[in-house]
Amino acid sequence: MQPRDIVAHFIEHIRAQRLDEAKELLAVEGFEYVGPNMRFLSREDMLGYQFGMFAIQKDLVLRQLSADGESVFAILDYRTYFDAIGDVRLAVWFRVRDEKIQSVETFYNAAVIENMLGGSLPDTG
């Protein structure tokens, strides 16, 4: 499977809240997630955080997906049940190696998420 297809499947699993299927697409060893205000070094930790976010996830809309070799870039709208906040725009850089997602780097306005969660994001550093 091509890196772009692997990431497309991963995003669809997250959108549909199928964490077990999403987990199978992530590397077991050496996985890393980096966001503007958190970092996870295991797929279990990253998916555990994602599970907690499902309570506010109304939808996850894929706006753009492109690939350059093992790098895959996605633009997403993370739609929430918080009308005052609305959608959070995400830019995500995935690196795929040996048909597994090795790393995920997410770019978004962290202040929006911090305000939504009352300023209490996990200290994962």
mmCIF file with all atom_site columns, C-alpha atoms in Angstrom:
data_model
loop_
_atom_site.group_PDB
_atom_site.id
_atom_site.type_symbol
_atom_site.label_atom_id
_atom_site.label_alt_id
_atom_site.label_comp_id
_atom_site.label_asym_id
_atom_site.label_entity_id
_atom_site.label_seq_id
_atom_site.pdbx_PDB_ins_code
_atom_site.Cartn_x
_atom_site.Cartn_y
_atom_site.Cartn_z
_atom_site.occupancy
_atom_site.B_iso_or_equiv
_atom_site.pdbx_formal_charge
_atom_site.auth_seq_id
_atom_site.auth_comp_id
_atom_site.auth_asym_id
_atom_site.auth_atom_id
_atom_site.pdbx_PDB_model_num
ATOM 1   C CA . MET A 1 1   ? 0.000   0.000  0.000  1.00 0.00 ? 1   MET A CA 1
ATOM 2   C CA . GLN A 1 2   ? 1.267   3.495  -0.829 1.00 0.00 ? 2   GLN A CA 1
ATOM 3   C CA . PRO A 1 3   ? 1.971   6.012  1.983  1.00 0.00 ? 3   PRO A CA 1
ATOM 4   C CA . ARG A 1 4   ? -0.906  8.241  0.837  1.00 0.00 ? 4   ARG A CA 1
ATOM 5   C CA . ASP A 1 5   ? -3.347  5.301  1.040  1.00 0.00 ? 5   ASP A CA 1
ATOM 6   C CA . ILE A 1 6   ? -2.120  4.303  4.504  1.00 0.00 ? 6   ILE A CA 1
ATOM 7   C CA . VAL A 1 7   ? -2.682  7.831  5.814  1.00 0.00 ? 7   VAL A CA 1
ATOM 8   C CA . ALA A 1 8   ? -6.103  8.061  4.133  1.00 0.00 ? 8   ALA A CA 1
ATOM 9   C CA . HIS A 1 9   ? -7.141  4.854  5.914  1.00 0.00 ? 9   HIS A CA 1
ATOM 10  C CA . PHE A 1 10  ? -5.764  6.153  9.224  1.00 0.00 ? 10  PHE A CA 1
ATOM 11  C CA . ILE A 1 11  ? -7.707  9.416  8.947  1.00 0.00 ? 11  ILE A CA 1
ATOM 12  C CA . GLU A 1 12  ? -10.896 7.535  8.073  1.00 0.00 ? 12  GLU A CA 1
ATOM 13  C CA . HIS A 1 13  ? -10.445 5.256  11.101 1.00 0.00 ? 13  HIS A CA 1
ATOM 14  C CA . ILE A 1 14  ? -9.994  8.281  13.389 1.00 0.00 ? 14  ILE A CA 1
ATOM 15  C CA . ARG A 1 15  ? -13.031 9.989  11.814 1.00 0.00 ? 15  ARG A CA 1
ATOM 16  C CA . ALA A 1 16  ? -15.102 6.845  12.420 1.00 0.00 ? 16  ALA A CA 1
ATOM 17  C CA . GLN A 1 17  ? -13.623 6.437  15.936 1.00 0.00 ? 17  GLN A CA 1
ATOM 18  C CA . ARG A 1 18  ? -12.159 3.008  15.159 1.00 0.00 ? 18  ARG A CA 1
ATOM 19  C CA . LEU A 1 19  ? -9.018  3.168  17.291 1.00 0.00 ? 19  LEU A CA 1
ATOM 20  C CA . ASP A 1 20  ? -8.074  -0.501 16.987 1.00 0.00 ? 20  ASP A CA 1
ATOM 21  C CA . GLU A 1 21  ? -7.926  -0.225 13.199 1.00 0.00 ? 21  GLU A CA 1
ATOM 22  C CA . ALA A 1 22  ? -6.081  3.106  13.374 1.00 0.00 ? 22  ALA A CA 1
ATOM 23  C CA . LYS A 1 23  ? -3.532  1.626  15.781 1.00 0.00 ? 23  LYS A CA 1
ATOM 24  C CA . GLU A 1 24  ? -2.615  -1.116 13.289 1.00 0.00 ? 24  GLU A CA 1
ATOM 25  C CA . LEU A 1 25  ? -1.392  1.554  10.846 1.00 0.00 ? 25  LEU A CA 1
ATOM 26  C CA . LEU A 1 26  ? 1.043   3.088  13.376 1.00 0.00 ? 26  LEU A CA 1
ATOM 27  C CA . ALA A 1 27  ? 4.601   1.877  13.939 1.00 0.00 ? 27  ALA A CA 1
ATOM 28  C CA . VAL A 1 28  ? 5.120   -0.103 17.123 1.00 0.00 ? 28  VAL A CA 1
ATOM 29  C CA . GLU A 1 29  ? 8.763   0.927  17.622 1.00 0.00 ? 29  GLU A CA 1
ATOM 30  C CA . GLY A 1 30  ? 10.004  4.491  17.365 1.00 0.00 ? 30  GLY A CA 1
ATOM 31  C CA . PHE A 1 31  ? 6.595   6.108  16.875 1.00 0.00 ? 31  PHE A CA 1
ATOM 32  C CA . GLU A 1 32  ? 6.410   9.828  17.622 1.00 0.00 ? 32  GLU A CA 1
ATOM 33  C CA . TYR A 1 33  ? 3.581   12.365 17.697 1.00 0.00 ? 33  TYR A CA 1
ATOM 34  C CA . VAL A 1 34  ? 4.421   16.068 17.969 1.00 0.00 ? 34  VAL A CA 1
ATOM 35  C CA . GLY A 1 35  ? 1.820   18.801 18.274 1.00 0.00 ? 35  GLY A CA 1
ATOM 36  C CA . PRO A 1 36  ? 2.052   22.457 19.253 1.00 0.00 ? 36  PRO A CA 1
ATOM 37  C CA . ASN A 1 37  ? 1.487   21.661 22.913 1.00 0.00 ? 37  ASN A CA 1
ATOM 38  C CA . MET A 1 38  ? 2.142   17.957 23.409 1.00 0.00 ? 38  MET A CA 1
ATOM 39  C CA . ARG A 1 39  ? 4.383   15.075 22.432 1.00 0.00 ? 39  ARG A CA 1
ATOM 40  C CA . PHE A 1 40  ? 3.793   11.331 22.597 1.00 0.00 ? 40  PHE A CA 1
ATOM 41  C CA . LEU A 1 41  ? 6.433   8.655  22.082 1.00 0.00 ? 41  LEU A CA 1
ATOM 42  C CA . SER A 1 42  ? 4.081   5.695  21.828 1.00 0.00 ? 42  SER A CA 1
ATOM 43  C CA . ARG A 1 43  ? 1.089   4.995  19.669 1.00 0.00 ? 43  ARG A CA 1
ATOM 44  C CA . GLU A 1 44  ? -0.895  3.923  22.736 1.00 0.00 ? 44  GLU A CA 1
ATOM 45  C CA . ASP A 1 45  ? -0.393  7.297  24.433 1.00 0.00 ? 45  ASP A CA 1
ATOM 46  C CA . MET A 1 46  ? -1.355  9.231  21.297 1.00 0.00 ? 46  MET A CA 1
ATOM 47  C CA . LEU A 1 47  ? -4.458  7.098  20.714 1.00 0.00 ? 47  LEU A CA 1
ATOM 48  C CA . GLY A 1 48  ? -5.398  7.339  24.387 1.00 0.00 ? 48  GLY A CA 1
ATOM 49  C CA . TYR A 1 49  ? -5.443  11.110 24.066 1.00 0.00 ? 49  TYR A CA 1
ATOM 50  C CA . GLN A 1 50  ? -7.423  10.814 20.822 1.00 0.00 ? 50  GLN A CA 1
ATOM 51  C CA . PHE A 1 51  ? -9.963  8.604  22.600 1.00 0.00 ? 51  PHE A CA 1
ATOM 52  C CA . GLY A 1 52  ? -10.502 11.399 25.119 1.00 0.00 ? 52  GLY A CA 1
ATOM 53  C CA . MET A 1 53  ? -11.112 13.858 22.285 1.00 0.00 ? 53  MET A CA 1
ATOM 54  C CA . PHE A 1 54  ? -13.879 11.701 20.774 1.00 0.00 ? 54  PHE A CA 1
ATOM 55  C CA . ALA A 1 55  ? -16.321 13.215 23.260 1.00 0.00 ? 55  ALA A CA 1
ATOM 56  C CA . ILE A 1 56  ? -16.042 16.558 21.468 1.00 0.00 ? 56  ILE A CA 1
ATOM 57  C CA . GLN A 1 57  ? -15.468 15.300 17.914 1.00 0.00 ? 57  GLN A CA 1
ATOM 58  C CA . LYS A 1 58  ? -18.489 15.937 15.717 1.00 0.00 ? 58  LYS A CA 1
ATOM 59  C CA . ASP A 1 59  ? -16.638 15.149 12.498 1.00 0.00 ? 59  ASP A CA 1
ATOM 60  C CA . LEU A 1 60  ? -13.219 15.085 10.912 1.00 0.00 ? 60  LEU A CA 1
ATOM 61  C CA . VAL A 1 61  ? -13.262 16.429 7.371  1.00 0.00 ? 61  VAL A CA 1
ATOM 62  C CA . LEU A 1 62  ? -10.376 15.727 5.030  1.00 0.00 ? 62  LEU A CA 1
ATOM 63  C CA . ARG A 1 63  ? -9.904  18.798 2.845  1.00 0.00 ? 63  ARG A CA 1
ATOM 64  C CA . GLN A 1 64  ? -6.621  17.913 1.126  1.00 0.00 ? 64  GLN A CA 1
ATOM 65  C CA . LEU A 1 65  ? -4.244  14.952 1.054  1.00 0.00 ? 65  LEU A CA 1
ATOM 66  C CA . SER A 1 66  ? -0.986  14.891 -0.869 1.00 0.00 ? 66  SER A CA 1
ATOM 67  C CA . ALA A 1 67  ? 2.178   12.833 -0.787 1.00 0.00 ? 67  ALA A CA 1
ATOM 68  C CA . ASP A 1 68  ? 5.838   13.281 -1.582 1.00 0.00 ? 68  ASP A CA 1
ATOM 69  C CA . GLY A 1 69  ? 7.504   9.900  -1.196 1.00 0.00 ? 69  GLY A CA 1
ATOM 70  C CA . GLU A 1 70  ? 7.210   8.793  2.431  1.00 0.00 ? 70  GLU A CA 1
ATOM 71  C CA . SER A 1 71  ? 5.852   12.200 3.511  1.00 0.00 ? 71  SER A CA 1
ATOM 72  C CA . VAL A 1 72  ? 2.100   12.677 3.426  1.00 0.00 ? 72  VAL A CA 1
ATOM 73  C CA . PHE A 1 73  ? 0.430   16.009 4.114  1.00 0.00 ? 73  PHE A CA 1
ATOM 74  C CA . ALA A 1 74  ? -3.184  16.446 5.196  1.00 0.00 ? 74  ALA A CA 1
ATOM 75  C CA . ILE A 1 75  ? -5.368  19.479 5.761  1.00 0.00 ? 75  ILE A CA 1
ATOM 76  C CA . LEU A 1 76  ? -8.315  18.682 8.032  1.00 0.00 ? 76  LEU A CA 1
ATOM 77  C CA . ASP A 1 77  ? -11.245 20.386 9.685  1.00 0.00 ? 77  ASP A CA 1
ATOM 78  C CA . TYR A 1 78  ? -11.778 19.013 13.173 1.00 0.00 ? 78  TYR A CA 1
ATOM 79  C CA . ARG A 1 79  ? -15.424 19.785 13.828 1.00 0.00 ? 79  ARG A CA 1
ATOM 80  C CA . THR A 1 80  ? -16.454 19.969 17.445 1.00 0.00 ? 80  THR A CA 1
ATOM 81  C CA . TYR A 1 81  ? -19.654 20.090 19.464 1.00 0.00 ? 81  TYR A CA 1
ATOM 82  C CA . PHE A 1 82  ? -18.481 23.427 20.933 1.00 0.00 ? 82  PHE A CA 1
ATOM 83  C CA . ASP A 1 83  ? -20.311 26.004 18.812 1.00 0.00 ? 83  ASP A CA 1
ATOM 84  C CA . ALA A 1 84  ? -18.348 28.870 20.320 1.00 0.00 ? 84  ALA A CA 1
ATOM 85  C CA . ILE A 1 85  ? -15.160 27.341 18.916 1.00 0.00 ? 85  ILE A CA 1
ATOM 86  C CA . GLY A 1 86  ? -16.459 25.656 15.790 1.00 0.00 ? 86  GLY A CA 1
ATOM 87  C CA . ASP A 1 87  ? -13.923 23.939 13.593 1.00 0.00 ? 87  ASP A CA 1
ATOM 88  C CA . VAL A 1 88  ? -10.229 23.644 14.317 1.00 0.00 ? 88  VAL A CA 1
ATOM 89  C CA . ARG A 1 89  ? -8.102  23.644 11.177 1.00 0.00 ? 89  ARG A CA 1
ATOM 90  C CA . LEU A 1 90  ? -5.283  21.120 11.238 1.00 0.00 ? 90  LEU A CA 1
ATOM 91  C CA . ALA A 1 91  ? -2.246  20.667 9.047  1.00 0.00 ? 91  ALA A CA 1
ATOM 92  C CA . VAL A 1 92  ? -0.686  17.259 9.597  1.00 0.00 ? 92  VAL A CA 1
ATOM 93  C CA . TRP A 1 93  ? 2.619   15.864 8.335  1.00 0.00 ? 93  TRP A CA 1
ATOM 94  C CA . PHE A 1 94  ? 2.825   12.080 8.384  1.00 0.00 ? 94  PHE A CA 1
ATOM 95  C CA . ARG A 1 95  ? 6.000   10.091 7.681  1.00 0.00 ? 95  ARG A CA 1
ATOM 96  C CA . VAL A 1 96  ? 5.427   6.538  6.562  1.00 0.00 ? 96  VAL A CA 1
ATOM 97  C CA . ARG A 1 97  ? 8.105   3.844  6.595  1.00 0.00 ? 97  ARG A CA 1
ATOM 98  C CA . ASP A 1 98  ? 7.693   0.114  5.907  1.00 0.00 ? 98  ASP A CA 1
ATOM 99  C CA . GLU A 1 99  ? 3.926   0.567  5.435  1.00 0.00 ? 99  GLU A CA 1
ATOM 100 C CA . LYS A 1 100 ? 3.472   2.019  8.934  1.00 0.00 ? 100 LYS A CA 1
ATOM 101 C CA . ILE A 1 101 ? 3.033   5.611  10.064 1.00 0.00 ? 101 ILE A CA 1
ATOM 102 C CA . GLN A 1 102 ? 6.277   6.374  11.881 1.00 0.00 ? 102 GLN A CA 1
ATOM 103 C CA . SER A 1 103 ? 5.601   9.954  12.914 1.00 0.00 ? 103 SER A CA 1
ATOM 104 C CA . VAL A 1 104 ? 2.814   12.481 12.990 1.00 0.00 ? 104 VAL A CA 1
ATOM 105 C CA . GLU A 1 105 ? 3.380   16.208 13.354 1.00 0.00 ? 105 GLU A CA 1
ATOM 106 C CA . THR A 1 106 ? 0.293   18.367 13.771 1.00 0.00 ? 106 THR A CA 1
ATOM 107 C CA . PHE A 1 107 ? 0.025   22.119 13.353 1.00 0.00 ? 107 PHE A CA 1
ATOM 108 C CA . TYR A 1 108 ? -2.971  24.067 14.691 1.00 0.00 ? 108 TYR A CA 1
ATOM 109 C CA . ASN A 1 109 ? -3.852  27.028 16.874 1.00 0.00 ? 109 ASN A CA 1
ATOM 110 C CA . ALA A 1 110 ? -3.120  25.512 20.283 1.00 0.00 ? 110 ALA A CA 1
ATOM 111 C CA . ALA A 1 111 ? -4.755  28.408 22.134 1.00 0.00 ? 111 ALA A CA 1
ATOM 112 C CA . VAL A 1 112 ? -8.159  27.334 20.795 1.00 0.00 ? 112 VAL A CA 1
ATOM 113 C CA . ILE A 1 113 ? -7.749  23.831 22.231 1.00 0.00 ? 113 ILE A CA 1
ATOM 114 C CA . GLU A 1 114 ? -6.344  25.085 25.535 1.00 0.00 ? 114 GLU A CA 1
ATOM 115 C CA . ASN A 1 115 ? -9.279  27.466 25.976 1.00 0.00 ? 115 ASN A CA 1
ATOM 116 C CA . MET A 1 116 ? -11.738 24.738 25.088 1.00 0.00 ? 116 MET A CA 1
ATOM 117 C CA . LEU A 1 117 ? -10.227 22.391 27.688 1.00 0.00 ? 117 LEU A CA 1
ATOM 118 C CA . GLY A 1 118 ? -9.890  25.071 30.339 1.00 0.00 ? 118 GLY A CA 1
ATOM 119 C CA . GLY A 1 119 ? -6.120  25.440 29.944 1.00 0.00 ? 119 GLY A CA 1
ATOM 120 C CA . SER A 1 120 ? -5.357  21.913 31.099 1.00 0.00 ? 120 SER A CA 1
ATOM 121 C CA . LEU A 1 121 ? -3.472  19.992 28.454 1.00 0.00 ? 121 LEU A CA 1
ATOM 122 C CA . PRO A 1 122 ? -1.437  16.926 29.404 1.00 0.00 ? 122 PRO A CA 1
ATOM 123 C CA . ASP A 1 123 ? 2.233   17.430 30.223 1.00 0.00 ? 123 ASP A CA 1
ATOM 124 C CA . THR A 1 124 ? 3.782   14.787 27.993 1.00 0.00 ? 124 THR A CA 1
ATOM 125 C CA . GLY A 1 125 ? 7.196   16.338 27.556 1.00 0.00 ? 125 GLY A CA 1
#
